[in-house]
XYZ file of C-alpha atoms in Angstrom:
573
model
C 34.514 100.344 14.187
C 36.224 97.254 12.881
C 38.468 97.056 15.021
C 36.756 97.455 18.205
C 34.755 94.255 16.740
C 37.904 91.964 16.806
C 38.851 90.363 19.980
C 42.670 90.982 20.839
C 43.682 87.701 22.003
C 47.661 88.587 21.340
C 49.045 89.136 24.446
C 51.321 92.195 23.740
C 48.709 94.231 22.265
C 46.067 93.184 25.027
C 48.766 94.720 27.481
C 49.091 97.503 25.207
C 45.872 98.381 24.832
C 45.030 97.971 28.655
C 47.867 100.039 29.749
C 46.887 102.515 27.105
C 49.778 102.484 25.139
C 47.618 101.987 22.168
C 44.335 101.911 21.043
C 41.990 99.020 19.457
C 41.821 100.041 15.747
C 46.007 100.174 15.786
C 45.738 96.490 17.472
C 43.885 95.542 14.724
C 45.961 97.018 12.077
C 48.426 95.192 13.703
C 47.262 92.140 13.532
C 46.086 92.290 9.960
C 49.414 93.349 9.352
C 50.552 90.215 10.938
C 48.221 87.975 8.943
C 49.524 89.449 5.992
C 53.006 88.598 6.636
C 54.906 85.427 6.355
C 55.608 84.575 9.752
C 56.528 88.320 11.282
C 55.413 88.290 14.793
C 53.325 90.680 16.498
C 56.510 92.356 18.282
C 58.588 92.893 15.422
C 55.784 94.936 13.420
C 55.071 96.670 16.522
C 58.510 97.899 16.419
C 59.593 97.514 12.774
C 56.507 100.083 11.695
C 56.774 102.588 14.640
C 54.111 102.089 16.923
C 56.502 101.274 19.427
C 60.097 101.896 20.192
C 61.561 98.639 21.575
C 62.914 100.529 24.675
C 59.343 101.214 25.848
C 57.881 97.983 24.475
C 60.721 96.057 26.422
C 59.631 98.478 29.773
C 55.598 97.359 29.198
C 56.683 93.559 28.903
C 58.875 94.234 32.317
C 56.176 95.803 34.387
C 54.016 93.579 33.506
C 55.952 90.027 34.233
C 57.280 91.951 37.577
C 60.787 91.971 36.042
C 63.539 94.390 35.159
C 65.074 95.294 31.700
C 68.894 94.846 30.955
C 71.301 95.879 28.443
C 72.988 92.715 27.188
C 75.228 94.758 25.160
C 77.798 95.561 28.016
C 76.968 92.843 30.504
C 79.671 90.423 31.764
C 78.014 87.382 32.064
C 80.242 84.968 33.835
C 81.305 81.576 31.819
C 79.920 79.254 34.698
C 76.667 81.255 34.378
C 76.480 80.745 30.750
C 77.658 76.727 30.752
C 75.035 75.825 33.457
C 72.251 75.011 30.534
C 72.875 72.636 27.672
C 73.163 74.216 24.240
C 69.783 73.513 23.129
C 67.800 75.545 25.430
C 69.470 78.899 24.653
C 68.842 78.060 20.616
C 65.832 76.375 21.584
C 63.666 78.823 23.813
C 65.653 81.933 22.123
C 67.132 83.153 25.967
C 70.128 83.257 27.550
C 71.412 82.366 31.371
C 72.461 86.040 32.808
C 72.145 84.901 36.508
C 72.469 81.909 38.289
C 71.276 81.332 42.045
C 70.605 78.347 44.870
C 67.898 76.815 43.270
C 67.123 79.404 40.110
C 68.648 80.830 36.717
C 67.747 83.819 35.627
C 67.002 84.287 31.775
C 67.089 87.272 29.296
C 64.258 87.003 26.912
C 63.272 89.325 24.295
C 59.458 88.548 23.991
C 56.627 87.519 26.566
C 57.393 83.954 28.049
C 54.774 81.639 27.933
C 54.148 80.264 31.077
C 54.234 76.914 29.866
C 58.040 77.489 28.362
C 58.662 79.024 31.708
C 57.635 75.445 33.273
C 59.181 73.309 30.485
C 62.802 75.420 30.521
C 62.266 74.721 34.618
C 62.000 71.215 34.103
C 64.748 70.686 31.314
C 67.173 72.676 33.363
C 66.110 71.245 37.663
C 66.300 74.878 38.530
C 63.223 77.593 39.124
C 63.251 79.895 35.739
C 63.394 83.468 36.374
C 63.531 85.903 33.654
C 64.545 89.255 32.478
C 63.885 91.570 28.892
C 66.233 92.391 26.439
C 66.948 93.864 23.180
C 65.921 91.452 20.424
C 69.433 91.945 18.312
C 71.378 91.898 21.515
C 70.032 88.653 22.789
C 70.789 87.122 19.557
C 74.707 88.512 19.199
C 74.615 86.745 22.558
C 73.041 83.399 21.974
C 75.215 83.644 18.306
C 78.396 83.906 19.700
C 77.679 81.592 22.419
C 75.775 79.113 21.329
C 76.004 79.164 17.902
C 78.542 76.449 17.331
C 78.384 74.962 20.670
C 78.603 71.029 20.616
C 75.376 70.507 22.301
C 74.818 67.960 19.358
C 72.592 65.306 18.588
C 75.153 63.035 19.536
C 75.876 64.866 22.476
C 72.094 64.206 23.108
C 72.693 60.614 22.146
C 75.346 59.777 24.667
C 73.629 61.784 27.610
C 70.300 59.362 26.593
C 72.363 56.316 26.668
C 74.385 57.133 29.948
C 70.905 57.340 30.894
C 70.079 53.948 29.568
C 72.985 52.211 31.141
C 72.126 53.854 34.372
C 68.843 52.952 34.872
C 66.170 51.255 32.111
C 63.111 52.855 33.581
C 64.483 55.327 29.677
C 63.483 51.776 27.466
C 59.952 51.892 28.811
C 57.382 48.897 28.118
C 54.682 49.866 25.486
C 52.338 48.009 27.156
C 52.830 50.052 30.631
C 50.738 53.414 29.978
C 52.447 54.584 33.404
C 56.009 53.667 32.072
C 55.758 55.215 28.709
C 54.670 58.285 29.991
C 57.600 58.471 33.149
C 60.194 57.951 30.211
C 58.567 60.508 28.042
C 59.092 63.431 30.758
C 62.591 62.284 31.033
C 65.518 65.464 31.170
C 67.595 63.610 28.630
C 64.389 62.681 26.200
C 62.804 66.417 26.460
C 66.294 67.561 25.193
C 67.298 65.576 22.514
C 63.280 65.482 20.849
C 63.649 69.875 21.478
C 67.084 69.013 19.376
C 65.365 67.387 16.681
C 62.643 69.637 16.303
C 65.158 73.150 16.359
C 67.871 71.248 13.808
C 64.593 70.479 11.441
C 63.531 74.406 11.552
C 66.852 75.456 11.310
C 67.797 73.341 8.300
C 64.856 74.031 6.939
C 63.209 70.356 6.593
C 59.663 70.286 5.462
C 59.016 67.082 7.137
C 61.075 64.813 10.051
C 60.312 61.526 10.173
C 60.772 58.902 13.183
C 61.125 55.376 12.219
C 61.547 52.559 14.523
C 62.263 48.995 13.126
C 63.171 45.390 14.641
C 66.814 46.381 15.311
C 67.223 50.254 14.606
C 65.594 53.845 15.160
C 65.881 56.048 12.030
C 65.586 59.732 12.282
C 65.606 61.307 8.544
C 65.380 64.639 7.555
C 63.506 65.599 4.491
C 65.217 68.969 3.289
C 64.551 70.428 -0.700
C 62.560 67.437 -1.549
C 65.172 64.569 -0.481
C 65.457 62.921 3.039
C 68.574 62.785 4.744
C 69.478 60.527 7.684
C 70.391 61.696 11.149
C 72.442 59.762 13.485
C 69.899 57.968 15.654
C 69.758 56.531 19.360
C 69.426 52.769 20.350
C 65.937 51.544 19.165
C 65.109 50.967 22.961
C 64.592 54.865 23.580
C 62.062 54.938 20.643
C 58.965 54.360 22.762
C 60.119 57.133 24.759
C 60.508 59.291 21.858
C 57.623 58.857 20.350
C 55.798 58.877 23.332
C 57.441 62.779 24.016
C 56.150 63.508 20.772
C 52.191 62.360 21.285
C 52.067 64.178 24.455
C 53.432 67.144 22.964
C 50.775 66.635 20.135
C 48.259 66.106 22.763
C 47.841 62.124 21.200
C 46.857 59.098 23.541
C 50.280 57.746 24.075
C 48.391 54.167 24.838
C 46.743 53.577 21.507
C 49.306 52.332 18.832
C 46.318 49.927 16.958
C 44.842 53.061 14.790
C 46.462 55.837 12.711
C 46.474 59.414 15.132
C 46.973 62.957 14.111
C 47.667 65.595 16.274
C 49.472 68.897 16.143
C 52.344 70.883 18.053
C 52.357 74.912 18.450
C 56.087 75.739 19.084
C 58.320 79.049 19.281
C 61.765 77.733 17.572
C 64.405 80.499 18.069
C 61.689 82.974 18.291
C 60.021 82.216 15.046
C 56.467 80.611 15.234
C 56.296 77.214 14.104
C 53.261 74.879 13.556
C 54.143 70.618 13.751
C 51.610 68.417 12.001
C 52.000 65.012 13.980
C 50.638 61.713 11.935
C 51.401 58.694 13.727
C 51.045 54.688 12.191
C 51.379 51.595 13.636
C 53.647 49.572 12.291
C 53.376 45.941 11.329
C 54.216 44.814 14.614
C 53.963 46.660 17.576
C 57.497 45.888 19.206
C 58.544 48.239 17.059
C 56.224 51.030 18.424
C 54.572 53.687 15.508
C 56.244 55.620 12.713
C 56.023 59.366 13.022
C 56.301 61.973 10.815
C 56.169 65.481 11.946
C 55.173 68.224 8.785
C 57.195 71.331 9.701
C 54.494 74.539 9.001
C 57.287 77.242 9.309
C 55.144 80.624 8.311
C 58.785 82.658 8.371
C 59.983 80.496 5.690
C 56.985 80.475 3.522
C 55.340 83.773 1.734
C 51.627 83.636 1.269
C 52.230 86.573 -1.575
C 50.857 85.651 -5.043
C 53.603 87.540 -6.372
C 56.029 85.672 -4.263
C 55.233 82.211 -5.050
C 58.026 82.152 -8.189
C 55.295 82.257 -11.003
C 56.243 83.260 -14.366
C 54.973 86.598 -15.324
C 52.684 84.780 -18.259
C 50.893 82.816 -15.517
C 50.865 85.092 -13.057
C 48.477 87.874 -15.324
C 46.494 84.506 -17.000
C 45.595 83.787 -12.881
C 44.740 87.297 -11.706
C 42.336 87.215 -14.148
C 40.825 84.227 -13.349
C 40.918 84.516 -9.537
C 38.373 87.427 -10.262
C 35.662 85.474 -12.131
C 32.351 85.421 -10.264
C 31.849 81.918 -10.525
C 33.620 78.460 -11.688
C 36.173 75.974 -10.345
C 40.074 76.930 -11.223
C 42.011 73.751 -9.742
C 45.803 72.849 -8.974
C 47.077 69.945 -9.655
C 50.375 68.253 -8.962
C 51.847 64.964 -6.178
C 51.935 65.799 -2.926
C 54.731 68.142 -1.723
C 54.315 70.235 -4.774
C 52.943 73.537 -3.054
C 49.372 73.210 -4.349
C 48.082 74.410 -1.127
C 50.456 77.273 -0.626
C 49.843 78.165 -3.825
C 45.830 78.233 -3.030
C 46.418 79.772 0.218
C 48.618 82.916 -1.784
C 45.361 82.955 -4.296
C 42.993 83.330 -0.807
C 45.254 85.663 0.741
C 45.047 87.717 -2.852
C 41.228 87.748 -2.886
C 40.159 88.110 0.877
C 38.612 91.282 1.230
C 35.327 92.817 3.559
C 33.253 92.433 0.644
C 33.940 88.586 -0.241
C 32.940 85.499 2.059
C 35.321 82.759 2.110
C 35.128 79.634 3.262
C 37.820 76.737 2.540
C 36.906 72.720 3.986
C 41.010 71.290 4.643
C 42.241 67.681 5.883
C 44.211 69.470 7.857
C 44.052 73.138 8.128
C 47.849 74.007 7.138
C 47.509 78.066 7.859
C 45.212 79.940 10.020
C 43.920 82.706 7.710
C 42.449 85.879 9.156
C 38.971 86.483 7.689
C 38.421 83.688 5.995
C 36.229 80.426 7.737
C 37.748 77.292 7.765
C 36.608 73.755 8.230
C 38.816 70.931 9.440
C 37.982 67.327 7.727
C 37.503 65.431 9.969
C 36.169 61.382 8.968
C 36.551 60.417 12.442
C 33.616 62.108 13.976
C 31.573 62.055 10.016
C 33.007 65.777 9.150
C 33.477 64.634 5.437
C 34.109 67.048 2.603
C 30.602 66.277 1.196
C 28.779 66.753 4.248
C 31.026 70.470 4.586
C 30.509 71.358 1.285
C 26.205 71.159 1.825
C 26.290 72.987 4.617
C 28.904 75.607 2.630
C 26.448 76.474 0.406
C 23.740 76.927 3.308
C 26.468 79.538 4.623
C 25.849 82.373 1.504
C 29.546 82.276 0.355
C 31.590 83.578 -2.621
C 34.192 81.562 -2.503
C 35.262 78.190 -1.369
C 38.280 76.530 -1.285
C 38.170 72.465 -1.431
C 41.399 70.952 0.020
C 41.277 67.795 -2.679
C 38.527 66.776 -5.155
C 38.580 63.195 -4.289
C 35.674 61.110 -5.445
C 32.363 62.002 -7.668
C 29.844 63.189 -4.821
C 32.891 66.054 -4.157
C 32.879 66.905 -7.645
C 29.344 67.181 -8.109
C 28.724 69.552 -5.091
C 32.045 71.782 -6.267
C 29.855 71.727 -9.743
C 26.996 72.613 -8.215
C 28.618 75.439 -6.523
C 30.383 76.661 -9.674
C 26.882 76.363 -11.637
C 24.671 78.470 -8.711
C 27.581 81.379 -8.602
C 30.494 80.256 -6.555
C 34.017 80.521 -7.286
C 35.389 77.053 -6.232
C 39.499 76.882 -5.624
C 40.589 72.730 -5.540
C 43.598 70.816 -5.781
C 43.846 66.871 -8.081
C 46.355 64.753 -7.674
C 47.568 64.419 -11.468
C 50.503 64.527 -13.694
C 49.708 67.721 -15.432
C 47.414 70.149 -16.322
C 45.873 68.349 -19.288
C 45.002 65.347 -16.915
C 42.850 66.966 -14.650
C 40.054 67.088 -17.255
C 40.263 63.089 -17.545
C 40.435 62.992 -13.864
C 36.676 64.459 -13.540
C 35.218 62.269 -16.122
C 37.289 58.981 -14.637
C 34.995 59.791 -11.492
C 31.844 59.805 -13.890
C 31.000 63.364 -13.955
C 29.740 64.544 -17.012
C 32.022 65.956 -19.818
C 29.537 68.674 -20.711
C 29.453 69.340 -16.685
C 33.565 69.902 -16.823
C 33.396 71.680 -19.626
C 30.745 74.370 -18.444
C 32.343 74.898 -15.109
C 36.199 74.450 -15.320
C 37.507 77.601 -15.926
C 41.927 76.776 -15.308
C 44.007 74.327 -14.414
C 47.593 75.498 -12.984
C 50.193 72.275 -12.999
C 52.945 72.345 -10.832
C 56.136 70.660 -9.308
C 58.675 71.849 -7.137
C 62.671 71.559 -8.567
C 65.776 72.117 -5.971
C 67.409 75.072 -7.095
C 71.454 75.136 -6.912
C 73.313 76.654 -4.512
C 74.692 80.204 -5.306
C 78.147 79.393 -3.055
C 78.962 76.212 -4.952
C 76.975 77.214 -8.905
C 79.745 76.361 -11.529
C 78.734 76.558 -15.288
C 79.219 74.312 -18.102
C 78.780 73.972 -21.983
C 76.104 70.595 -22.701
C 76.796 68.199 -24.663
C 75.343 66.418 -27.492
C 73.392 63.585 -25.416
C 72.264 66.638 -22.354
C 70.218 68.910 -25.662
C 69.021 65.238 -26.937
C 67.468 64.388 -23.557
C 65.891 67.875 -23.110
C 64.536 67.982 -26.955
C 67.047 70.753 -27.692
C 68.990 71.868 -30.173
C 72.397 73.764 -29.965
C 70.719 76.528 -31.937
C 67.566 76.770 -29.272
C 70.202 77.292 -26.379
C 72.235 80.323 -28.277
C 75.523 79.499 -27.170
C 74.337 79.801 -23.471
C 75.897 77.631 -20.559
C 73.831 75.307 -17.770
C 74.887 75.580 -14.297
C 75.432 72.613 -11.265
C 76.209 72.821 -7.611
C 79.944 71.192 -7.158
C 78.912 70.915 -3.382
C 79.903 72.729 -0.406
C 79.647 73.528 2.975
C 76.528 75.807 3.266
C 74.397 73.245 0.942
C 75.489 70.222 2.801
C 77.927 69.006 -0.294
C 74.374 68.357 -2.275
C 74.478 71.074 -4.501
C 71.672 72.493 -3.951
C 69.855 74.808 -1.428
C 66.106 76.006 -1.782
C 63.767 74.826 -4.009
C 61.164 76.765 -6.722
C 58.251 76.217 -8.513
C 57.987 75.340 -12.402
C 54.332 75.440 -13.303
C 51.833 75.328 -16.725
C 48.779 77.186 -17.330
C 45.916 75.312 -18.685
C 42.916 77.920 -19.790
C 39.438 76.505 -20.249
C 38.727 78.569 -23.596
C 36.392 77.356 -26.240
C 38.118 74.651 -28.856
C 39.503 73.274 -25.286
C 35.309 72.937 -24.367
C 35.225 71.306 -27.345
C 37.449 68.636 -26.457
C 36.520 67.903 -23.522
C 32.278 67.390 -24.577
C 33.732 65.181 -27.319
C 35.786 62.670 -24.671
C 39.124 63.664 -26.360
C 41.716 61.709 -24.545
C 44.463 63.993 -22.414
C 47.655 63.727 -25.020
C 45.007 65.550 -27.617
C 44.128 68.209 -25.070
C 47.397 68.847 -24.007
C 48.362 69.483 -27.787
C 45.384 71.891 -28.567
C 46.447 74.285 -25.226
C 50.047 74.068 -26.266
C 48.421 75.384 -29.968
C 46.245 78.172 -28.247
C 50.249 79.144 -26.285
C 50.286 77.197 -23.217
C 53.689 76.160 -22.105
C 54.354 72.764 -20.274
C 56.557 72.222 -17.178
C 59.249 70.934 -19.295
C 59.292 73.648 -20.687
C 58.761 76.006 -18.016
C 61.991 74.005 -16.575
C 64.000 74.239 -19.175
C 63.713 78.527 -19.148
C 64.785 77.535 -15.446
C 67.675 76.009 -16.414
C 68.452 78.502 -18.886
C 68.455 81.004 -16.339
C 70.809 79.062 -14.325
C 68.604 78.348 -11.769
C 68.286 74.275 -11.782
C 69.692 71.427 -13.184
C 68.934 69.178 -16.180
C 68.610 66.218 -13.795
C 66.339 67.679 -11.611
C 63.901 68.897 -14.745
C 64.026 65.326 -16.369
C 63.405 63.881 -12.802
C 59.982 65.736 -11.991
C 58.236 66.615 -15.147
């Protein structure tokens, strides 16, 4: 049976199935349910579908971590009870103090604790952690009304690290004293304010955070919807500890600040599952320590859905089509941060059945994908997309997924691929659609080689969308229709929309962002074209004649639909 063949490794369903409560193939329907989903754990489609009521779920977890179950709901918790932990561990670790004790808090938790969160929350708070289950919902009424709008701040956490500072300087550790660095890196006050960086990021929603230490400040930004935005910082002595908290976390040598280092951090935030991609580069001098920048993988936050992805209907049919072709390369192009790869991953996730063998070589691996083999890059030890993509085709596959076509030996294996049977999936960095083709033949391949195996090219950028709190319309003028290419005619009358700024987007206008894409297909006269060298302003003009429409346009029906701005469509296509 399939699913007697799949290891359980999940810890709730392996203490399900042992205590009988359920049997192997429902594990694994779980768990492809869970791969399927964007970010829903294990326990909530355990519960959410009916294979488990939470009352008897919350009993197995109990029994089995030698604990009791409570009902948050009616418990008086006293105030000193709940004041005894800072802020950030509640909203951090997703449990709440219930109990307190000589030497020990206990904890309500909703979900299996991890023994090493057991030993961290012991550490931040100097007190043995003991724990207790409870409802989901009612633990998070709790922590809500609680916690919510507590003023365990960053600045909070920026005081508490320079009392520490002022009281003793063991906090501004020596880069040069491996001992040091690490001591100051295990410190209370710099555990809390890096878990305070890391939950504000998820919570805001930040694809990236970036740490950035300089002769006579530390900056902390923020990059949220495509712009970065700067977080009050603490002295630019603590940033060796910082940083250091965050290699160790990444599991990076906290001693070696000569190379570039990449690491990466599995957390629980607030009971969601987060992935942290760590890249860390030194700087031009070393007094200043490395800059940082952590790449927030939220899988709550982002669907792996085709249909969820925000492409037009057009597109969407034009790729479905295309996805199903035995054989030939369909690319996505676009600068980095435009959701190629989700994009590619929603495509893989659309495709990935029994029958089909994928395999995808990534520098990094963003997603773990269920069914579907994939190959870190890796330079460092000689684990080079060439070298992957030989031993790919030595592997009997249908499909494979290149992270980034970079240089011509890439491109000739992907060709090779597309040319024995193989659907290949890759990403280019270029400006559109059009450019792509010009991209192959600037790395030498042969036109008539492009033209035989390409069979799409999907462009794409990502535009902030305005916030629905703050959206206020207005009638263009003259000069707006003249720097889209409009007329008042093409616009019937109809208004555009901004964000005046408020509260719940931060006064920026905007909240969210969504895709706006074009649809190159590889038909005939476009062939043509591309054998004959035609430059990428005369292939762009032949797919508009054969219907394709361009990301300016694309973002103009965006902001048409009142769903972006004009300055936001001019800025990125």
């Amino acid at each position: 049976m399939p699913g007697e063949e799949r290891k359980i490794t999940d810890p709730i369903l392996a203490l399900l199935v042992n205590d009988g409560l359920m049997d192997r193939d429902q594990a694994a329907e779980v768990l492809e349910e869970r791969d399927r989903s964007a970010g829903k754990t294990v326990r909530d489609i355990l519960v959410d579908s009916g294979y488990i009521s939470e009352d008897d779920l919350l009993s197995a977890m109990a029994a089995d971590q030698g604990c009791e179950v409570v009902d948050l709901s009616s418990m008086e918790i006293p105030e000193e009870t709940l004041s005894c932990v800072p802020a950030s561990v509640p909203r951090m670790y997703n449990v709440l103090p219930v109990e307190r004790g000589d030497g020990y808090i206990v904890f309500a938790a909703s979900d299996m604790i991890d023994p090493c969160v057991s030993d961290e929350i012991s550490f931040v708070t100097s007190k043995e952690a003991r724990f207790v289950m409870a409802r989901k919902k009612d633990l998070a009424d709790r922590i809500a009304a609680r916690y919510g709008d507590a003023n365990d701040s960053v600045e909070d956490m920026i005081n508490s690290l320079g009392a520490g500072l002022g009281a003793d300087d063991s906090l501004a550790a020596d880069q040069n004293d491996v001992a040091a660095l690490s001591s100051a890196a295990q410190n209370n006050a710099v555990i809390r304010f890096v878990n305070l960086v890391l939950y504000q990021g998820v919570v805001d929603r930040a694809s990236d955070i970036h740490f950035e230490p300089f002769e006579k400040q530390f900056r902390i930004r923020y990059r949220v919807d495509g712009a970065l935005y700067e977080l009050k910082a603490p002295d630019i002595r603590m940033a060796p500890a910082i940083i250091s908290r965050i290699k160790i976390m990444a599991g990076l040598n906290i001693s070696e600040r000569r190379i570039p280092q990449d690491g990466r951090i599995a957390l629980t935030v607030a009971g969601k599952p987060v992935d942290l991609r760590v890249s860390c580069l030194p700087t031009a001098s070393s007094a200043f320590s490395e800059s940082v920048v952590l790449r927030i993988l939220d899988r709550s936050a982002v669907s792996l859905d085709l249909e969820n992805i925000g492409l037009p209907e057009d597109i969407y049919e034009e790729l479905t089509i295309d996805i199903e072709k035995p054989n030939g390369i369909i690319v996505v192009t676009g600068p980095t941060g435009s959701g190629k790869t989700t994009t590619l991953y929603s495509v893989l996730r659309r495709i990935n059945q029994p029958d089909t063998k994928l395999l995808t070589a990534e520098e990094p691996v963003e997603y773990d994908m269920e069914g579907i083999v994939q190959v870190p890059i890796d330079p460092a030890v000689g684990n080079t997309f060439p070298k992957v993509l030989r031993a790919f085709l030595r592997q009997d596959p249908d499909v494979m997924m290149i992270g980034e076509i970079r240089d011509l030996e890439t491109a000739e294996i992907a060709i090779q691929a597309a040319l024995t049977g193989h659907l290949v999936f890759s990403t280019l960095h270029t400006n559109d659609a059009a450019g792509a083709v010009m991209r192959f033949i600037d790395m030498n391949v042969a036109p008539y080689m492009v033209a035989s195996t390409l069979e799409s090219v999907m462009g794409q950028r990502l535009v902030r969308t305005i916030c629905n709190e703050c959206k206020t319309q207005y009638a263009p003028d003259g000069e707006t229709l003249q720097r889209l290419e409009l007329t008042p005619e093409e616009i019937g009358g109809r208004c555009f929309c901004y964000g005046r700024g408020c509260k719940k987007c931060n006064s920026t206008g905007y909240k969210g962002r969504k895709g706006v894409f074009e649809y190159l297909r590889v038909t005939d006269p476009i062939r043509e074209l591309i054998n004959d060298r035609a430059p990428t302003l005369v292939i762009r003009e032949k797919a508009r004649e054969l219907g394709m429409r361009t990301m300016r346009e694309d973002g103009i029906r965006n902001i048409l639909d009142g769903y972006t701005t004009v300055d936001e469509v001019l800025r990125y296509t």
